[in-house]
Amino acid sequence: MGTNRLSNSFRSRALLLTFFCVLAAKPYAHEQVDAAVFNDITETYYFFFGETFIPKKLGKPLNGGGRLAKFGENLPAKWESGIDAAVFNSNTEKYYFFKRINKEWMFIEKGFGRGESFTEPKHMDDFASNDFPSQCGIHAATYDPIRKIYYFFKRNGDFCSKEQGSNPFVIRNGKFDGNYPDQFDLRAVALRTGTSSENRYFFFSNNNYVSKVRGQPFSGMLLSNRQNWENWPALHNAARKTKPIGITVPEAIFTNPRKAYVDKPSLTLRNRLLKLINAAESEIVVEMFIFDDPTLVKALVRAHERGVYVRVIYDLQRRQKDTARRIHPDFPPGSIDELHEVSRTAIMHNKVGLFDSVATQNGSLEHVVFTASANMYPGAYEKYQDALVIADENIYDGFIEQSHNIVIDDVSYVKSVGGSDRNLRAYFFPRNGKDTAEDILYRIVTNQTYPNFGKLKSIDVKINMGSFTRSVTRSGLRQQLIDIGAMDGGSVEIMVTASKPFGSKDDRYTHADVMKQFQNKRGVEVHLLNENAHSKYMLVKASFENANGKTKTLKIVYAGSHNFTATALRENYENWIKITSSKIYNKYSANFRQILKEEGLL
């Protein structure tokens, strides 16, 4: 089926053109498509998966795969590791590939047919004939040859459009064509042209798609269920190659306080992340401020080799204190799907593992989030650390959205996301407006968060926090803690490391200053520890009494990577998960007490 706008001579000439690459014998295993195009001339789809691509003739099964480097005669070397999006313009008979390099969107183009070569990379401003709007992501792209319009999509369904030959882009903040499906994880778009009623858009996710004719509703299904798509490279047998994990979520885990007290490594958190990687069935995203653990690197490479899509994000600017060596993971070129080095003024401070699906002893567990206070390198394993493991689609989607923003340096930050029930919420930083921790406590104390439970009778707050701030930005949080301690039925305990002062250039308190700030404050006790308290958790136990005299007690944990500093609130990429659970709270409270016991403070 070709477009009715293609002339007979154009189609006759098309039949004489031969595809220009040699295809490998076996299909590739990855199911996460990065880009897709439909070539109106050859009536062929091309799907791009990291370093590889697979063609599919219209009405025929998927063919074998080839290396992306073989797509054309001179693909620039930096582009061989993968592209972000691709389009084919049947009017100009050109392919366009798009990729973000050094924080800038770039493109290369190639004329269709044998002997045509890729151009040198150019900035998107050259493609747009004016400044390419910063609001426009290029996670997926397509071209409508009838209307002569390019469409550039962000993962959330927002898009920009550009008429061929015109300068400005139109920023579209709404969903595409009025009824774009919510929660669709967009990976690629291809437009197949025909008569006006047959022009159909295909929006691809990992192993499913939705399609639509403009002005009509979306429809969709699993790729493997559609005729002629049976060979879609989905990992139907991935579970056989994984190592199922024994897990009950939610889960709270900690480094061993006894080992940490004597500076011995505790691998509890690292090993839990390792088992999740080995159990992953489809996609892994790892975000680490400091990442220098060969065991985890090898596990991620093995996951990639068995067909799991692996994306790693780490902060490039971190260096070891005693040497000039950067602390970063050592992945051989092409050994995983995406490796992103974040280098900007603020830091990417997350310590996160995201798993679309993991094999457990009771079947697949979807949307798993591992968030910790611990970076993954040897020195981190000798500190007081913690991690939460949950499985929740809403929270998982929030983390995925933040990870996309981190990679493209998007200014539209994710603020907070409610879980599938009211017991879960995720907070993402940086944030504008109110101080998150201060506002959380204030709303509990003033009965705004739980107005139906009655009057607040008592509140106990325990904090194990790596860093506090000098900045007035969070002075309100300090005062809120003081006010809670002064309340009837209020108490506050704060745990910090006594022997780890920060430099004068930093805006954080030395830990001795933390003691001074709360000294002689009623109901507030500061515990100065000998060893490094690197956790960032806050525990809240609040009891309410209703008009009938009945008492309800809530036990809440807030944990993740977020320190009580100004930069963590306003500049850094951070996360904090709230979970209301007596089971999880009791484990965190036990960890708090065990640390005090090991330190001889209990």
Coordinates of C-alpha atoms in Angstrom, one line a residue:
M1 CA 0.0 0.0 0.0
G2 CA 1.7 3.2 -1.1
T3 CA 0.6 6.8 -0.8
N4 CA -1.7 8.0 -3.5
R5 CA 0.4 11.2 -3.8
L6 CA 3.3 9.2 -5.2
S7 CA 3.5 9.4 -9.0
N8 CA 3.8 6.3 -11.2
S9 CA 7.3 7.3 -12.3
F10 CA 8.3 7.8 -8.7
R11 CA 7.0 4.3 -7.7
S12 CA 8.7 2.7 -10.8
R13 CA 12.0 4.3 -9.8
A14 CA 11.4 3.1 -6.2
L15 CA 11.2 -0.5 -7.3
L16 CA 14.7 -0.3 -8.9
L17 CA 16.3 0.9 -5.6
T18 CA 17.9 -1.8 -3.5
F19 CA 18.2 -1.7 0.2
F20 CA 21.7 -0.8 1.1
C21 CA 22.7 -3.0 4.1
V22 CA 23.5 -6.7 4.7
L23 CA 21.2 -8.2 7.3
A24 CA 22.4 -10.5 10.0
A25 CA 21.0 -14.0 10.2
K26 CA 19.4 -13.8 13.7
P27 CA 16.9 -11.3 15.1
Y28 CA 18.0 -9.3 18.0
A29 CA 16.4 -9.8 21.4
H30 CA 15.7 -6.3 22.6
E31 CA 12.0 -5.4 22.9
Q32 CA 12.4 -1.7 23.7
V33 CA 12.3 0.1 20.4
D34 CA 14.0 3.5 20.2
A35 CA 12.8 4.7 16.9
A36 CA 10.7 3.7 13.9
V37 CA 10.1 4.8 10.4
F38 CA 7.9 3.7 7.5
N39 CA 9.5 4.0 4.1
D40 CA 6.6 4.7 1.6
I41 CA 8.8 3.9 -1.3
T42 CA 9.8 0.3 -0.3
E43 CA 6.7 -0.1 1.9
T44 CA 9.0 -1.2 4.7
Y45 CA 9.1 -0.5 8.4
Y46 CA 12.5 0.0 10.1
F47 CA 12.8 -0.4 13.8
F48 CA 15.8 0.8 15.7
F49 CA 16.9 -0.9 19.0
G50 CA 20.0 0.6 20.5
E51 CA 22.9 -0.5 18.3
T52 CA 20.7 -2.5 16.0
F53 CA 17.8 -2.2 13.6
I54 CA 15.3 -4.6 12.1
P55 CA 13.3 -4.2 8.9
K56 CA 9.7 -5.4 8.3
K57 CA 8.2 -5.4 4.8
L58 CA 4.5 -4.5 4.8
G59 CA 2.4 -7.7 5.1
K60 CA 5.5 -9.8 5.8
P61 CA 7.1 -11.1 9.0
L62 CA 10.0 -9.2 10.6
N63 CA 13.3 -9.9 9.0
G64 CA 16.7 -10.5 10.6
G65 CA 18.6 -7.6 12.2
G66 CA 21.7 -5.6 11.4
R67 CA 24.0 -3.3 13.2
L68 CA 23.0 0.3 13.2
A69 CA 26.4 1.2 11.9
K70 CA 25.4 -0.7 8.7
F71 CA 22.4 1.6 8.1
G72 CA 24.0 3.7 5.4
E73 CA 27.7 4.1 4.4
N74 CA 29.1 6.6 6.9
L75 CA 27.0 6.7 10.1
P76 CA 29.0 8.9 12.5
A77 CA 30.7 6.8 15.1
K78 CA 29.0 8.6 18.1
W79 CA 25.6 7.6 16.7
E80 CA 26.3 3.9 16.5
S81 CA 25.3 3.3 20.1
G82 CA 21.7 4.4 19.3
I83 CA 19.4 7.2 18.2
D84 CA 16.6 8.9 19.9
A85 CA 14.2 9.2 16.9
A86 CA 14.0 8.9 13.1
V87 CA 11.8 10.0 10.3
F88 CA 11.6 9.3 6.6
N89 CA 10.4 12.1 4.3
S90 CA 9.1 10.6 1.1
N91 CA 8.8 14.0 -0.5
T92 CA 12.5 14.8 -0.1
E93 CA 13.4 11.0 -0.2
K94 CA 15.6 11.5 2.9
Y95 CA 16.1 9.8 6.3
Y96 CA 16.6 12.0 9.3
F97 CA 18.1 10.6 12.6
F98 CA 17.9 12.6 15.9
K99 CA 20.1 12.3 18.9
R100 CA 20.9 14.4 22.0
I101 CA 24.7 14.9 22.3
N102 CA 26.3 17.0 25.1
K103 CA 22.9 18.5 26.1
E104 CA 22.1 19.6 22.5
W105 CA 19.7 18.0 20.0
M106 CA 21.5 17.1 16.8
F107 CA 20.5 15.5 13.5
I108 CA 22.0 13.8 10.5
E109 CA 20.3 13.1 7.2
K110 CA 20.8 10.6 4.4
G111 CA 19.2 10.5 0.9
F112 CA 17.4 7.3 0.1
G113 CA 19.1 4.7 -2.1
R114 CA 22.4 3.1 -2.8
G115 CA 25.4 5.5 -2.7
E116 CA 23.8 8.1 -0.6
S117 CA 25.7 9.0 2.6
F118 CA 24.9 10.6 5.9
T119 CA 25.7 14.2 6.4
E120 CA 27.9 15.5 9.3
P121 CA 25.8 16.1 12.4
K122 CA 24.1 19.4 12.6
H123 CA 22.4 21.3 15.4
M124 CA 18.6 21.2 15.4
D125 CA 18.4 24.9 14.8
D126 CA 19.6 24.1 11.2
F127 CA 16.7 21.7 10.8
A128 CA 14.2 24.1 12.2
S129 CA 15.5 27.1 10.3
N130 CA 15.3 29.0 13.6
D131 CA 15.9 28.3 17.3
F132 CA 14.7 24.8 18.1
P133 CA 12.3 25.3 21.1
S134 CA 13.7 24.0 24.4
Q135 CA 10.3 22.7 25.3
C136 CA 10.4 20.2 22.4
G137 CA 11.7 16.8 23.3
I138 CA 12.6 14.4 20.5
H139 CA 11.8 11.0 22.1
A140 CA 9.9 10.0 19.0
A141 CA 9.3 11.7 15.6
T142 CA 7.4 11.1 12.3
Y143 CA 6.5 13.0 9.1
D144 CA 3.2 13.4 7.4
P145 CA 3.9 13.6 3.6
I146 CA 0.4 14.6 2.8
R147 CA 0.2 17.6 5.1
K148 CA 4.0 18.1 4.9
I149 CA 4.3 18.3 8.7
Y150 CA 7.0 17.0 11.0
Y151 CA 5.9 15.9 14.5
F152 CA 8.3 15.6 17.5
F153 CA 7.0 13.9 20.6
K154 CA 7.9 13.8 24.2
R155 CA 7.4 10.6 26.2
N156 CA 4.3 12.1 27.9
G157 CA 2.5 12.6 24.6
D158 CA 3.1 16.3 24.3
F159 CA 4.5 17.3 20.9
C160 CA 5.7 20.0 18.6
S161 CA 4.9 20.3 14.9
K162 CA 6.7 22.0 12.1
E163 CA 5.4 22.5 8.5
Q164 CA 8.1 21.6 5.9
G165 CA 9.8 24.8 4.8
S166 CA 8.4 27.0 7.6
N167 CA 10.4 28.4 10.5
P168 CA 8.4 28.3 13.7
F169 CA 7.4 25.2 15.6
V170 CA 4.0 25.1 17.3
I171 CA 4.2 24.0 20.9
R172 CA 1.4 21.6 21.6
N173 CA 0.9 21.0 25.3
G174 CA -2.2 18.9 24.8
K175 CA -2.4 15.2 23.9
F176 CA -2.0 14.2 20.3
D177 CA -5.2 14.4 18.3
G178 CA -7.5 14.8 21.3
N179 CA -7.5 11.2 22.7
Y180 CA -4.0 10.1 23.3
P181 CA -4.1 7.2 25.7
D182 CA -2.9 8.0 29.3
Q183 CA 0.0 6.1 30.8
F184 CA 1.3 5.1 27.3
D185 CA 5.1 4.7 27.5
L186 CA 5.9 6.2 24.0
R187 CA 9.0 4.9 22.4
A188 CA 8.6 5.5 18.6
V189 CA 6.1 6.7 16.0
A190 CA 5.7 5.6 12.4
L191 CA 3.2 6.9 9.9
R192 CA 2.0 4.7 7.1
T193 CA 0.4 6.7 4.3
G194 CA -2.2 5.7 1.8
T195 CA -5.6 7.3 0.9
S196 CA -6.8 10.0 3.2
S197 CA -8.7 7.4 5.2
E198 CA -5.8 5.0 5.4
N199 CA -3.1 7.4 6.7
R200 CA -2.4 5.7 10.0
Y201 CA -0.1 6.6 12.9
F202 CA 1.5 3.8 14.9
F203 CA 2.7 4.6 18.4
F204 CA 5.1 2.0 19.8
S205 CA 5.8 1.1 23.4
N206 CA 8.0 -1.9 24.5
N207 CA 5.8 -4.8 23.3
N208 CA 2.5 -3.1 22.4
Y209 CA 1.3 -0.4 20.2
V210 CA -1.6 1.9 19.5
S211 CA -2.7 3.1 16.1
K212 CA -5.1 5.7 14.8
V213 CA -6.3 7.6 11.7
R214 CA -6.4 11.3 12.5
G215 CA -9.7 12.3 14.0
Q216 CA -10.6 8.7 15.0
P217 CA -10.1 6.9 18.3
F218 CA -6.9 5.0 19.2
S219 CA -6.8 1.2 19.1
G220 CA -4.1 -1.1 20.2
M221 CA -2.8 -4.6 21.1
L222 CA 0.3 -6.6 21.8
L223 CA 2.6 -6.7 18.9
S224 CA 3.0 -10.4 19.2
N225 CA -0.7 -10.9 18.8
R226 CA -1.0 -9.2 15.4
Q227 CA -0.7 -11.1 12.1
N228 CA 2.8 -10.7 10.6
W229 CA 4.2 -9.3 13.9
E230 CA 4.8 -12.7 15.5
N231 CA 8.5 -12.3 15.3
W232 CA 8.6 -9.0 17.2
P233 CA 11.7 -9.3 19.3
A234 CA 9.9 -9.5 22.6
L235 CA 11.4 -11.5 25.4
H236 CA 8.7 -14.1 25.8
N237 CA 11.1 -16.5 27.4
A238 CA 13.0 -14.0 29.5
A239 CA 11.8 -15.6 32.8
R240 CA 13.8 -18.8 32.0
K241 CA 17.0 -16.8 31.8
T242 CA 16.5 -14.8 34.9
K243 CA 17.2 -15.8 38.5
P244 CA 13.8 -15.5 40.3
I245 CA 14.0 -13.5 43.5
G246 CA 12.3 -14.2 46.8
I247 CA 10.7 -10.9 47.8
T248 CA 7.6 -9.5 49.6
V249 CA 7.0 -5.8 49.0
P250 CA 7.0 -3.3 50.5
E251 CA 10.5 -4.1 51.9
A252 CA 12.9 -2.2 54.1
I253 CA 16.5 -3.2 54.3
F254 CA 19.6 -1.7 56.0
T255 CA 23.3 -2.0 56.2
N256 CA 24.4 -3.9 59.4
P257 CA 24.9 -1.2 62.1
R258 CA 27.3 -3.5 64.0
K259 CA 29.6 -3.7 61.0
A260 CA 29.3 -0.1 60.1
Y261 CA 30.3 0.9 63.7
V262 CA 33.6 -0.7 63.2
D263 CA 34.1 0.4 59.6
K264 CA 33.4 -3.0 58.0
P265 CA 31.4 -3.3 54.7
S266 CA 27.9 -4.5 54.8
L267 CA 26.6 -5.6 51.4
T268 CA 23.0 -6.0 52.3
L269 CA 21.7 -3.2 50.0
R270 CA 24.1 -3.9 47.2
N271 CA 23.2 -7.6 47.2
R272 CA 19.4 -6.8 47.1
L273 CA 19.9 -4.5 44.1
L274 CA 22.1 -7.3 42.5
K275 CA 19.3 -9.9 42.9
L276 CA 16.8 -7.5 41.4
I277 CA 19.0 -7.0 38.4
N278 CA 19.5 -10.7 38.0
A279 CA 15.7 -11.2 38.2
A280 CA 14.8 -8.4 35.7
E281 CA 12.7 -9.5 32.8
S282 CA 12.4 -6.5 30.4
E283 CA 13.8 -3.2 31.4
I284 CA 16.2 -1.7 34.0
V285 CA 17.0 1.9 34.8
V286 CA 19.8 2.5 37.3
E287 CA 20.5 6.1 38.6
M288 CA 23.5 6.6 40.9
F289 CA 25.3 9.6 42.1
I290 CA 28.4 7.5 42.7
F291 CA 28.6 4.1 40.9
D292 CA 31.8 2.1 41.1
D293 CA 30.9 -1.5 41.8
P294 CA 32.3 -4.1 39.3
T295 CA 29.8 -6.8 40.4
L296 CA 26.8 -4.6 39.6
V297 CA 28.4 -3.6 36.3
K298 CA 28.8 -7.2 35.3
A299 CA 25.3 -8.0 36.3
L300 CA 23.9 -5.2 34.2
V301 CA 25.9 -6.3 31.2
R302 CA 24.6 -9.9 31.6
A303 CA 21.1 -8.6 31.8
H304 CA 21.7 -6.7 28.5
E305 CA 23.0 -9.9 26.9
R306 CA 19.9 -11.8 27.8
G307 CA 17.8 -9.1 26.2
V308 CA 16.9 -6.8 29.0
Y309 CA 17.0 -3.1 28.1
V310 CA 19.5 -1.5 30.4
R311 CA 19.8 2.3 31.0
V312 CA 22.3 3.7 33.5
I313 CA 22.5 7.3 34.6
Y314 CA 25.3 8.6 36.8
D315 CA 26.8 11.9 38.0
L316 CA 30.0 12.6 36.1
Q317 CA 31.4 15.3 38.3
R318 CA 32.0 13.1 41.4
R319 CA 35.7 12.4 42.1
Q320 CA 37.5 10.4 44.8
K321 CA 38.7 12.7 47.5
D322 CA 42.2 11.2 47.7
T323 CA 42.9 11.0 43.9
A324 CA 41.8 12.8 40.7
R325 CA 40.1 9.6 39.5
R326 CA 36.4 10.0 38.6
I327 CA 34.1 7.5 40.3
H328 CA 32.0 6.0 37.5
P329 CA 31.0 2.6 36.2
D330 CA 33.3 0.9 33.7
F331 CA 31.0 -0.4 30.9
P332 CA 32.6 -1.6 27.7
P333 CA 31.3 0.2 24.7
G334 CA 28.0 -1.2 23.5
S335 CA 27.7 -3.5 26.6
I336 CA 24.4 -1.8 27.7
D337 CA 21.7 0.1 25.8
E338 CA 22.1 3.6 27.3
L339 CA 24.8 5.2 29.5
H340 CA 24.2 8.8 30.4
E341 CA 26.8 11.0 32.2
V342 CA 25.1 13.9 34.0
S343 CA 27.3 16.9 34.3
R344 CA 25.8 20.2 35.5
T345 CA 26.0 22.6 38.4
A346 CA 23.4 20.7 40.4
I347 CA 24.0 17.0 41.0
M348 CA 22.0 13.9 40.1
H349 CA 21.9 12.5 43.7
N350 CA 19.4 9.6 43.2
K351 CA 20.4 6.0 44.3
V352 CA 17.6 4.2 42.4
G353 CA 16.9 1.0 40.5
L354 CA 13.7 0.8 38.4
F355 CA 12.5 -2.6 37.1
D356 CA 9.6 -2.8 34.7
S357 CA 9.2 -6.5 35.6
V358 CA 11.1 -9.0 37.8
A359 CA 10.8 -12.7 38.1
T360 CA 9.9 -13.9 41.6
Q361 CA 9.2 -17.3 43.1
N362 CA 5.5 -16.4 42.7
G363 CA 5.5 -15.1 39.2
S364 CA 6.3 -11.7 37.7
L365 CA 6.3 -8.6 39.8
E366 CA 5.8 -5.4 37.9
H367 CA 6.8 -1.8 38.4
V368 CA 9.4 -2.4 41.1
V369 CA 11.2 0.6 42.6
F370 CA 14.4 0.3 44.7
T371 CA 15.4 3.6 46.3
A372 CA 18.3 3.9 48.8
S373 CA 20.4 6.4 50.7
A374 CA 23.5 4.4 49.5
N375 CA 25.6 5.0 46.5
M376 CA 27.0 1.9 45.0
Y377 CA 30.8 1.9 45.7
P378 CA 32.9 0.2 48.4
G379 CA 33.0 3.2 50.8
A380 CA 29.2 3.5 50.9
Y381 CA 28.9 0.0 52.3
E382 CA 30.7 1.0 55.6
K383 CA 28.0 3.6 56.6
Y384 CA 24.6 3.5 58.2
Q385 CA 22.3 3.2 55.1
D386 CA 18.8 2.1 54.2
A387 CA 16.7 1.2 51.2
L388 CA 13.0 0.8 50.4
V389 CA 11.7 -1.6 47.8
I390 CA 8.1 -1.1 46.6
A391 CA 6.0 -2.2 43.6
D392 CA 3.5 0.5 42.4
E393 CA 2.7 1.5 38.8
N394 CA 2.0 5.2 39.6
I395 CA 5.2 5.6 41.7
Y396 CA 7.2 3.7 39.0
D397 CA 5.9 6.0 36.3
G398 CA 6.9 9.0 38.3
F399 CA 10.5 7.8 38.6
I400 CA 10.6 7.0 34.9
E401 CA 9.4 10.5 34.0
Q402 CA 12.1 12.0 36.3
S403 CA 14.7 9.8 34.7
H404 CA 13.8 11.1 31.2
N405 CA 14.0 14.7 32.5
I406 CA 17.4 14.0 34.0
V407 CA 18.7 12.8 30.7
I408 CA 17.4 15.6 28.6
D409 CA 17.9 18.3 31.3
D410 CA 14.2 19.2 31.2
V411 CA 13.1 22.1 33.2
S412 CA 9.6 20.6 33.8
Y413 CA 10.3 18.8 37.1
V414 CA 8.2 16.0 38.5
K415 CA 6.8 17.2 41.9
S416 CA 5.0 14.4 43.6
V417 CA 3.1 11.4 42.6
G418 CA 0.4 9.5 44.6
G419 CA 0.6 5.8 44.7
S420 CA -2.1 3.3 43.8
D421 CA -3.5 3.8 47.4
R422 CA -3.2 6.6 49.9
N423 CA -0.4 4.8 51.8
L424 CA 2.2 5.6 49.1
R425 CA 3.5 8.9 47.7
A426 CA 6.8 9.8 45.9
Y427 CA 8.3 13.3 46.1
F428 CA 10.8 14.4 43.4
F429 CA 13.3 17.2 43.6
P430 CA 14.3 19.9 42.9
R431 CA 11.1 21.7 44.0
N432 CA 9.8 25.2 44.0
G433 CA 7.6 26.7 46.7
K434 CA 7.2 25.3 50.1
D435 CA 9.9 23.2 51.9
T436 CA 8.6 19.7 51.4
A437 CA 9.6 18.3 54.8
E438 CA 8.5 21.4 56.7
D439 CA 5.1 21.3 54.9
I440 CA 4.6 17.6 55.6
L441 CA 5.1 18.2 59.3
Y442 CA 3.1 21.4 59.4
R443 CA 0.1 19.8 57.7
I444 CA 0.1 16.9 60.1
V445 CA 0.3 19.1 63.1
T446 CA -2.5 21.4 61.9
N447 CA -4.8 18.5 61.0
Q448 CA -4.8 19.3 57.3
T449 CA -3.5 15.9 56.1
Y450 CA -5.8 13.7 58.2
P451 CA -8.8 15.9 59.1
N452 CA -11.1 13.0 59.6
F453 CA -9.1 11.3 62.3
G454 CA -9.8 13.9 65.0
K455 CA -7.5 16.1 67.0
L456 CA -3.8 15.4 67.1
K457 CA -3.0 13.9 70.5
S458 CA 0.8 13.1 70.1
I459 CA 3.5 13.2 67.5
D460 CA 6.9 11.6 67.6
V461 CA 9.5 12.4 64.9
K462 CA 12.8 10.5 64.4
I463 CA 15.3 11.7 61.9
N464 CA 18.5 9.9 60.6
M465 CA 19.9 12.5 58.3
G466 CA 23.2 12.7 56.5
S467 CA 23.3 16.5 56.1
F468 CA 21.6 19.6 57.4
T469 CA 21.7 23.1 55.9
R470 CA 23.0 26.5 57.1
S471 CA 20.9 28.3 54.6
V472 CA 17.8 30.3 55.6
T473 CA 16.1 28.3 52.8
R474 CA 15.3 25.6 55.4
S475 CA 15.2 27.5 58.6
G476 CA 11.4 27.0 58.7
L477 CA 12.0 23.2 58.8
R478 CA 14.3 23.7 61.8
Q479 CA 11.7 25.8 63.5
Q480 CA 8.9 23.3 62.8
L481 CA 11.0 20.6 64.5
I482 CA 11.5 22.9 67.5
D483 CA 7.7 23.6 67.6
I484 CA 6.9 19.9 67.6
G485 CA 9.3 19.2 70.4
A486 CA 7.6 22.0 72.4
M487 CA 4.1 20.6 71.9
D488 CA 2.4 18.6 74.6
G489 CA 2.8 15.0 73.4
G490 CA 5.5 16.1 70.9
S491 CA 9.1 14.7 70.7
V492 CA 11.9 14.9 68.2
E493 CA 15.1 12.8 68.0
I494 CA 17.8 13.7 65.4
M495 CA 20.7 11.4 64.5
V496 CA 23.8 12.9 62.9
T497 CA 27.5 12.2 62.6
A498 CA 29.7 14.1 65.1
S499 CA 33.1 13.6 63.4
K500 CA 32.3 14.7 59.9
P501 CA 32.3 18.5 59.6
F502 CA 31.8 20.1 56.2
G503 CA 34.0 22.6 54.5
S504 CA 33.5 26.3 55.0
K505 CA 32.4 26.7 51.3
D506 CA 29.4 24.4 51.9
D507 CA 26.0 25.7 53.0
R508 CA 25.6 22.9 55.5
Y509 CA 26.0 22.8 59.2
T510 CA 29.0 21.0 60.7
H511 CA 27.3 18.4 62.8
A512 CA 28.4 20.0 66.0
D513 CA 26.3 23.0 64.8
V514 CA 23.2 20.8 64.6
M515 CA 23.6 20.1 68.3
K516 CA 23.9 23.9 69.0
Q517 CA 20.8 24.7 66.9
F518 CA 18.6 22.4 69.0
Q519 CA 20.4 22.8 72.3
N520 CA 18.1 23.3 75.3
K521 CA 15.1 23.0 73.1
R522 CA 12.2 21.2 74.9
G523 CA 11.4 17.8 73.5
V524 CA 14.3 17.8 71.0
E525 CA 17.3 15.4 71.4
V526 CA 20.3 15.3 69.1
H527 CA 22.4 12.1 69.0
L528 CA 26.0 12.7 67.8
L529 CA 27.4 9.4 66.2
N530 CA 30.9 8.3 65.8
E531 CA 30.3 6.6 62.5
N532 CA 28.8 8.0 59.3
A533 CA 25.0 8.2 59.3
H534 CA 24.3 8.4 55.6
S535 CA 20.6 7.6 55.7
K536 CA 18.1 10.3 54.8
Y537 CA 14.9 9.1 56.6
M538 CA 12.3 10.7 58.7
L539 CA 9.9 8.6 60.8
V540 CA 6.6 10.1 62.0
K541 CA 4.3 8.4 64.5
A542 CA 1.1 10.5 65.0
S543 CA -1.9 9.7 67.2
F544 CA -5.3 11.3 66.7
E545 CA -8.4 11.2 69.0
N546 CA -11.9 11.7 67.6
A547 CA -15.0 13.1 69.3
N548 CA -15.9 9.6 70.6
G549 CA -12.6 9.2 72.4
K550 CA -11.2 6.6 69.9
T551 CA -7.6 6.8 69.1
K552 CA -6.0 6.2 65.7
T553 CA -2.2 6.0 65.3
L554 CA -0.4 6.4 62.0
K555 CA 3.2 5.2 61.4
I556 CA 4.8 6.9 58.4
V557 CA 8.2 6.6 56.8
Y558 CA 9.9 9.1 54.5
A559 CA 13.0 7.7 52.9
G560 CA 15.2 8.0 49.8
S561 CA 18.1 10.2 48.7
H562 CA 16.9 13.6 50.0
N563 CA 19.1 15.4 52.6
F564 CA 17.9 18.4 54.6
T565 CA 20.0 20.9 52.6
A566 CA 19.1 23.8 50.4
T567 CA 20.7 22.3 47.3
A568 CA 18.8 19.0 47.8
L569 CA 15.5 21.0 47.9
R570 CA 16.1 23.5 45.2
E571 CA 18.7 22.2 42.8
N572 CA 19.5 18.5 42.9
Y573 CA 17.7 15.6 41.4
E574 CA 16.5 13.7 44.5
N575 CA 13.7 11.5 45.6
W576 CA 11.8 10.7 48.8
I577 CA 9.1 8.0 49.2
K578 CA 6.4 8.2 51.8
I579 CA 4.9 4.9 53.0
T580 CA 2.3 4.6 55.7
S581 CA 2.9 1.1 57.1
S582 CA 3.3 -0.2 60.7
K583 CA 5.5 -3.0 59.4
I584 CA 7.9 -0.7 57.5
Y585 CA 7.9 1.9 60.3
N586 CA 8.8 -0.7 62.9
K587 CA 11.7 -1.9 60.9
Y588 CA 13.0 1.7 60.5
S589 CA 12.4 2.4 64.2
A590 CA 14.4 -0.8 65.1
N591 CA 17.2 0.4 62.9
F592 CA 17.2 3.8 64.6
R593 CA 17.5 2.1 68.0
Q594 CA 20.1 -0.4 66.9
I595 CA 22.4 2.3 65.7
L596 CA 22.0 4.1 69.1
K597 CA 22.7 0.8 70.8
E598 CA 25.9 0.2 68.8
E599 CA 27.0 3.7 69.5
G600 CA 26.5 3.2 73.2
L601 CA 23.8 5.9 73.3
L602 CA 21.0 3.7 74.4

